Amino acid sequence: MKYQELITVYEAIAGTTKRLEKTDILAEFFKKVNVDTLPKVVLMALGTVFPPWSEEEQGLADKLLMKAIAEVVGVSLSMVEDQVREQGDIGGAARELYKKRSQTTFFSKPLEIEFVFSNLRKLAKISGDKSQSRKIAIVLELLSSATGIEAKYIARTILEELRIGVGEGTIRDAISLAFNVDKVILDRAHMLTNDLGLVAKVAKEKGEEGLGQLNLSPGKPVKPMLAQLSEGIDNSVREMGESICETKYDGIRLQIHKKEDEINLFTRRLENVSLAIPEMVGYIKKSFPNENFIAEGEIIATKNNKPISFQYMLQRVRRKYNIEKAIEDVPLKLFLFDLLYFKKSMIDEPLAIRRSTLEEVVDTSLDQINLSEMIKVTCENRNDALDLFNKSIAEGHEGIMIKDPKEPYIPGIRGKKMQKFKAEPESLDVVVVGGTYGIGRRTNFIGSYKVAIKGEDDELKTVAHVATGLDDETLASLTDLMNKYKVHEKGTKIDVEPKIILEIAYSEIVKSPEYEAGYSLRFPVVKRIRKDKGLADIDTVERLKSMFKG
Ligand code: ATP
């Protein structure tokens, strides 16, 4: 199938802000695409060629992409850079510049979807010696056969940012509409496989029955079940009747998958971090029976056996070099709290059974492998939950989790059946969309950050300017990042792509017509940079509204 057909769909979708129209256009297209191309088209409509858990990325720096465009069009790099500034992105710039293109390849065949897809995937496979020049060769091949509009979307797919306003929700609706399958069945299949391409293929080939047969499979991470805020320990325990209370550790959530001999560790964003923390893979191998399983736990960094800042943990999972030294410097401990699969899927079992099975199968004799500290609480011994909270805080942890022991594991859901109670007031996860350079001592730093949360249909809505809370070192590295993602600049102000996630604390939520969210925050302070979170994890206007005390 011609790539141009997909482009026509992209443009039609980008041309409307109405979600229903976007869904209709996509659904019509999904019906037309053959079953082998469909999974690829689904990924490409999401602006990528890899499933969400894939470790692979195309890894082509913006600069190289711009160089490739300059070469194909026959202009200087600085001309491409100027155009990027004007258009706001490299894809848009490519489209404009192609109008000036001096050499056209006369006999080139039109690009096929399959060809574009497989070439973009190839980029990720190239590593080592001369990898950048080999990558460039592939990109040049694609771009020189492309028309202007094709170049626009090839560039955007390389950068994994299609900018047509389509998220997973719209894709799911479109699959449901195209193949007449129930949304509930489809959502479940998606939750369990995390693979919308596969879900679309099965929906097309086998309908609801086929979707119903899809299940968890070790090796493929699932979106974690998330917690709501508890309005008070007493309240939560009363609500659940009977509950499981556990220490809430402040580290990184790990989903541990063992399939045959292979162990893979995924973060909550489904990034595979096994290579960064190889010692953990070893400890886990020693502590679990030789069966296929999926378990979950929180991994924390320690010093003298005490938990240390979450930032150390982040540094560990991001590290690519000198891992041996990091293993020595920052020892890790795992606290397991759930078991999603053991020989078979366990997610439909109540938590009480999943936990007791976990306790049976894990050997905790290694210091690094632990079960989360846990007590069973009913209305009669409610005070024990408070004791556990106080003890957890005294030991340097974050608070407690309160969970309903009767409940199944529901991937990707933030429900009332799992609640968190923390010592610190609640914070907000926001994305940075702009910034302003400082004055005086801080003229070289971006000192104030314009941040946004998600509105309906995932549109970003500004909510505050945050100016404090960061030390000079962090400010400097954040300023570098901001420049990397810069899309526009005027005076001391810049706009950036929404890539940097910050966790911010504040004293109060207030109504504010000044910000697009309609609300703002008093005295916002940056608590930390959340490299473990992505755009999908930021807070929503809806949540802010629900927390507004009036
Ligand atoms: P937070 O920023 O508060 O960690 P979050 O958005 O990352 O929140 P939530 O689901 O709101 O995630 O809070 C639960 C998180 O707490 C889990 O994702 C997990 O990483 C962590 N956690 C620590 N200890 C436990 C535990 N015993 N059981 C479940 N989750 C735990």
PDB file of C-alpha atoms and ligand atoms in Angstrom, residues 224-229 246-254 268 297-298 335-337 355 372-373 398 401 403 414 418 420 422 426-427 429 503 528 530 532-533 537, ligand 1:
ATOM      1  CA  PRO A 224       0.662  -1.122  36.074  1.00  0.00           C
ATOM      2  CA  MET A 225      -2.390  -0.815  38.280  1.00  0.00           C
ATOM      3  CA  LEU A 226      -2.198   2.599  39.957  1.00  0.00           C
ATOM      4  CA  ALA A 227      -3.406   3.998  43.244  1.00  0.00           C
ATOM      5  CA  GLN A 228      -5.740   6.793  44.231  1.00  0.00           C
ATOM      6  CA  LEU A 229      -5.054   9.154  47.082  1.00  0.00           C
ATOM      7  CA  GLU A 246       1.886  -2.115  53.140  1.00  0.00           C
ATOM      8  CA  THR A 247       4.837   0.203  53.441  1.00  0.00           C
ATOM      9  CA  LYS A 248       5.041   2.546  50.444  1.00  0.00           C
ATOM     10  CA  TYR A 249       8.653   2.554  49.305  1.00  0.00           C
ATOM     11  CA  ASP A 250       9.979   5.555  47.410  1.00  0.00           C
ATOM     12  CA  GLY A 251      11.907   4.142  44.525  1.00  0.00           C
ATOM     13  CA  ILE A 252      11.011   2.862  41.106  1.00  0.00           C
ATOM     14  CA  ARG A 253       8.319   0.386  40.319  1.00  0.00           C
ATOM     15  CA  LEU A 254       9.634  -2.701  38.602  1.00  0.00           C
ATOM     16  CA  ARG A 268       6.229   1.854  34.978  1.00  0.00           C
ATOM     17  CA  GLY A 297       7.830  -4.597  43.369  1.00  0.00           C
ATOM     18  CA  GLU A 298       9.477  -1.313  44.244  1.00  0.00           C
ATOM     19  CA  PHE A 335      10.419  -5.027  47.853  1.00  0.00           C
ATOM     20  CA  LEU A 336       7.969  -7.310  46.084  1.00  0.00           C
ATOM     21  CA  PHE A 337       4.251  -6.695  46.424  1.00  0.00           C
ATOM     22  CA  ARG A 355       0.124 -12.121  47.798  1.00  0.00           C
ATOM     23  CA  SER A 372       6.910  -5.437  51.137  1.00  0.00           C
ATOM     24  CA  GLU A 373       6.150  -5.085  54.819  1.00  0.00           C
ATOM     25  CA  GLU A 398       7.082   7.448  51.868  1.00  0.00           C
ATOM     26  CA  MET A 401      -0.496   1.647  50.576  1.00  0.00           C
ATOM     27  CA  LYS A 403      -5.291  -2.276  49.235  1.00  0.00           C
ATOM     28  CA  ARG A 414      -6.149   4.117  38.809  1.00  0.00           C
ATOM     29  CA  MET A 418      -5.581   0.551  45.887  1.00  0.00           C
ATOM     30  CA  LYS A 420      -1.838   5.603  48.971  1.00  0.00           C
ATOM     31  CA  LYS A 422       1.800   9.749  52.176  1.00  0.00           C
ATOM     32  CA  GLU A 426       0.048  15.636  47.418  1.00  0.00           C
ATOM     33  CA  SER A 427       2.055  16.926  44.489  1.00  0.00           C
ATOM     34  CA  ASP A 429       3.057  15.859  37.785  1.00  0.00           C
ATOM     35  CA  GLU A 503       6.753  16.893  40.112  1.00  0.00           C
ATOM     36  CA  ARG A 528      12.005  16.691  41.436  1.00  0.00           C
ATOM     37  CA  ARG A 530      10.413  12.762  36.987  1.00  0.00           C
ATOM     38  CA  ASP A 532      10.512   7.856  35.114  1.00  0.00           C
ATOM     39  CA  LYS A 533       7.308   9.451  33.868  1.00  0.00           C
ATOM     40  CA  ASP A 537       1.489  10.114  33.170  1.00  0.00           C
TER      41      ASP A 537
HETATM   42  P1  ATP B   1       3.710   8.468  43.351  1.00  0.00           P
HETATM   43  O1  ATP B   1       4.189   9.667  42.593  1.00  0.00           O
HETATM   44  O2  ATP B   1       2.969   8.755  44.580  1.00  0.00           O
HETATM   45  O3  ATP B   1       4.693   7.362  43.464  1.00  0.00           O
HETATM   46  P2  ATP B   1       2.645   7.345  41.110  1.00  0.00           P
HETATM   47  O4  ATP B   1       1.800   8.175  40.220  1.00  0.00           O
HETATM   48  O5  ATP B   1       4.061   7.082  40.732  1.00  0.00           O
HETATM   49  O6  ATP B   1       2.569   7.972  42.509  1.00  0.00           O
HETATM   50  P3  ATP B   1       0.717   5.686  42.256  1.00  0.00           P
HETATM   51  O7  ATP B   1       0.032   4.530  41.689  1.00  0.00           O
HETATM   52  O8  ATP B   1      -0.085   6.904  42.448  1.00  0.00           O
HETATM   53  O9  ATP B   1       1.961   5.966  41.343  1.00  0.00           O
HETATM   54  O10 ATP B   1       1.344   5.297  43.645  1.00  0.00           O
HETATM   55  C1  ATP B   1       1.697   4.009  43.791  1.00  0.00           C
HETATM   56  C2  ATP B   1       3.158   3.815  43.517  1.00  0.00           C
HETATM   57  O11 ATP B   1       3.818   3.585  44.737  1.00  0.00           O
HETATM   58  C3  ATP B   1       3.372   2.544  42.735  1.00  0.00           C
HETATM   59  O12 ATP B   1       3.339   2.805  41.366  1.00  0.00           O
HETATM   60  C4  ATP B   1       4.710   2.062  43.194  1.00  0.00           C
HETATM   61  O13 ATP B   1       5.718   2.583  42.363  1.00  0.00           O
HETATM   62  C5  ATP B   1       4.894   2.674  44.552  1.00  0.00           C
HETATM   63  N1  ATP B   1       4.885   1.711  45.667  1.00  0.00           N
HETATM   64  C6  ATP B   1       5.760   1.698  46.691  1.00  0.00           C
HETATM   65  N2  ATP B   1       5.491   0.729  47.567  1.00  0.00           N
HETATM   66  C7  ATP B   1       4.409   0.069  47.104  1.00  0.00           C
HETATM   67  C8  ATP B   1       3.643  -1.041  47.578  1.00  0.00           C
HETATM   68  N3  ATP B   1       3.940  -1.672  48.729  1.00  0.00           N
HETATM   69  N4  ATP B   1       2.583  -1.435  46.834  1.00  0.00           N
HETATM   70  C9  ATP B   1       2.271  -0.805  45.691  1.00  0.00           C
HETATM   71  N5  ATP B   1       2.951   0.242  45.193  1.00  0.00           N
HETATM   72  C10 ATP B   1       4.019   0.682  45.887  1.00  0.00           C
END
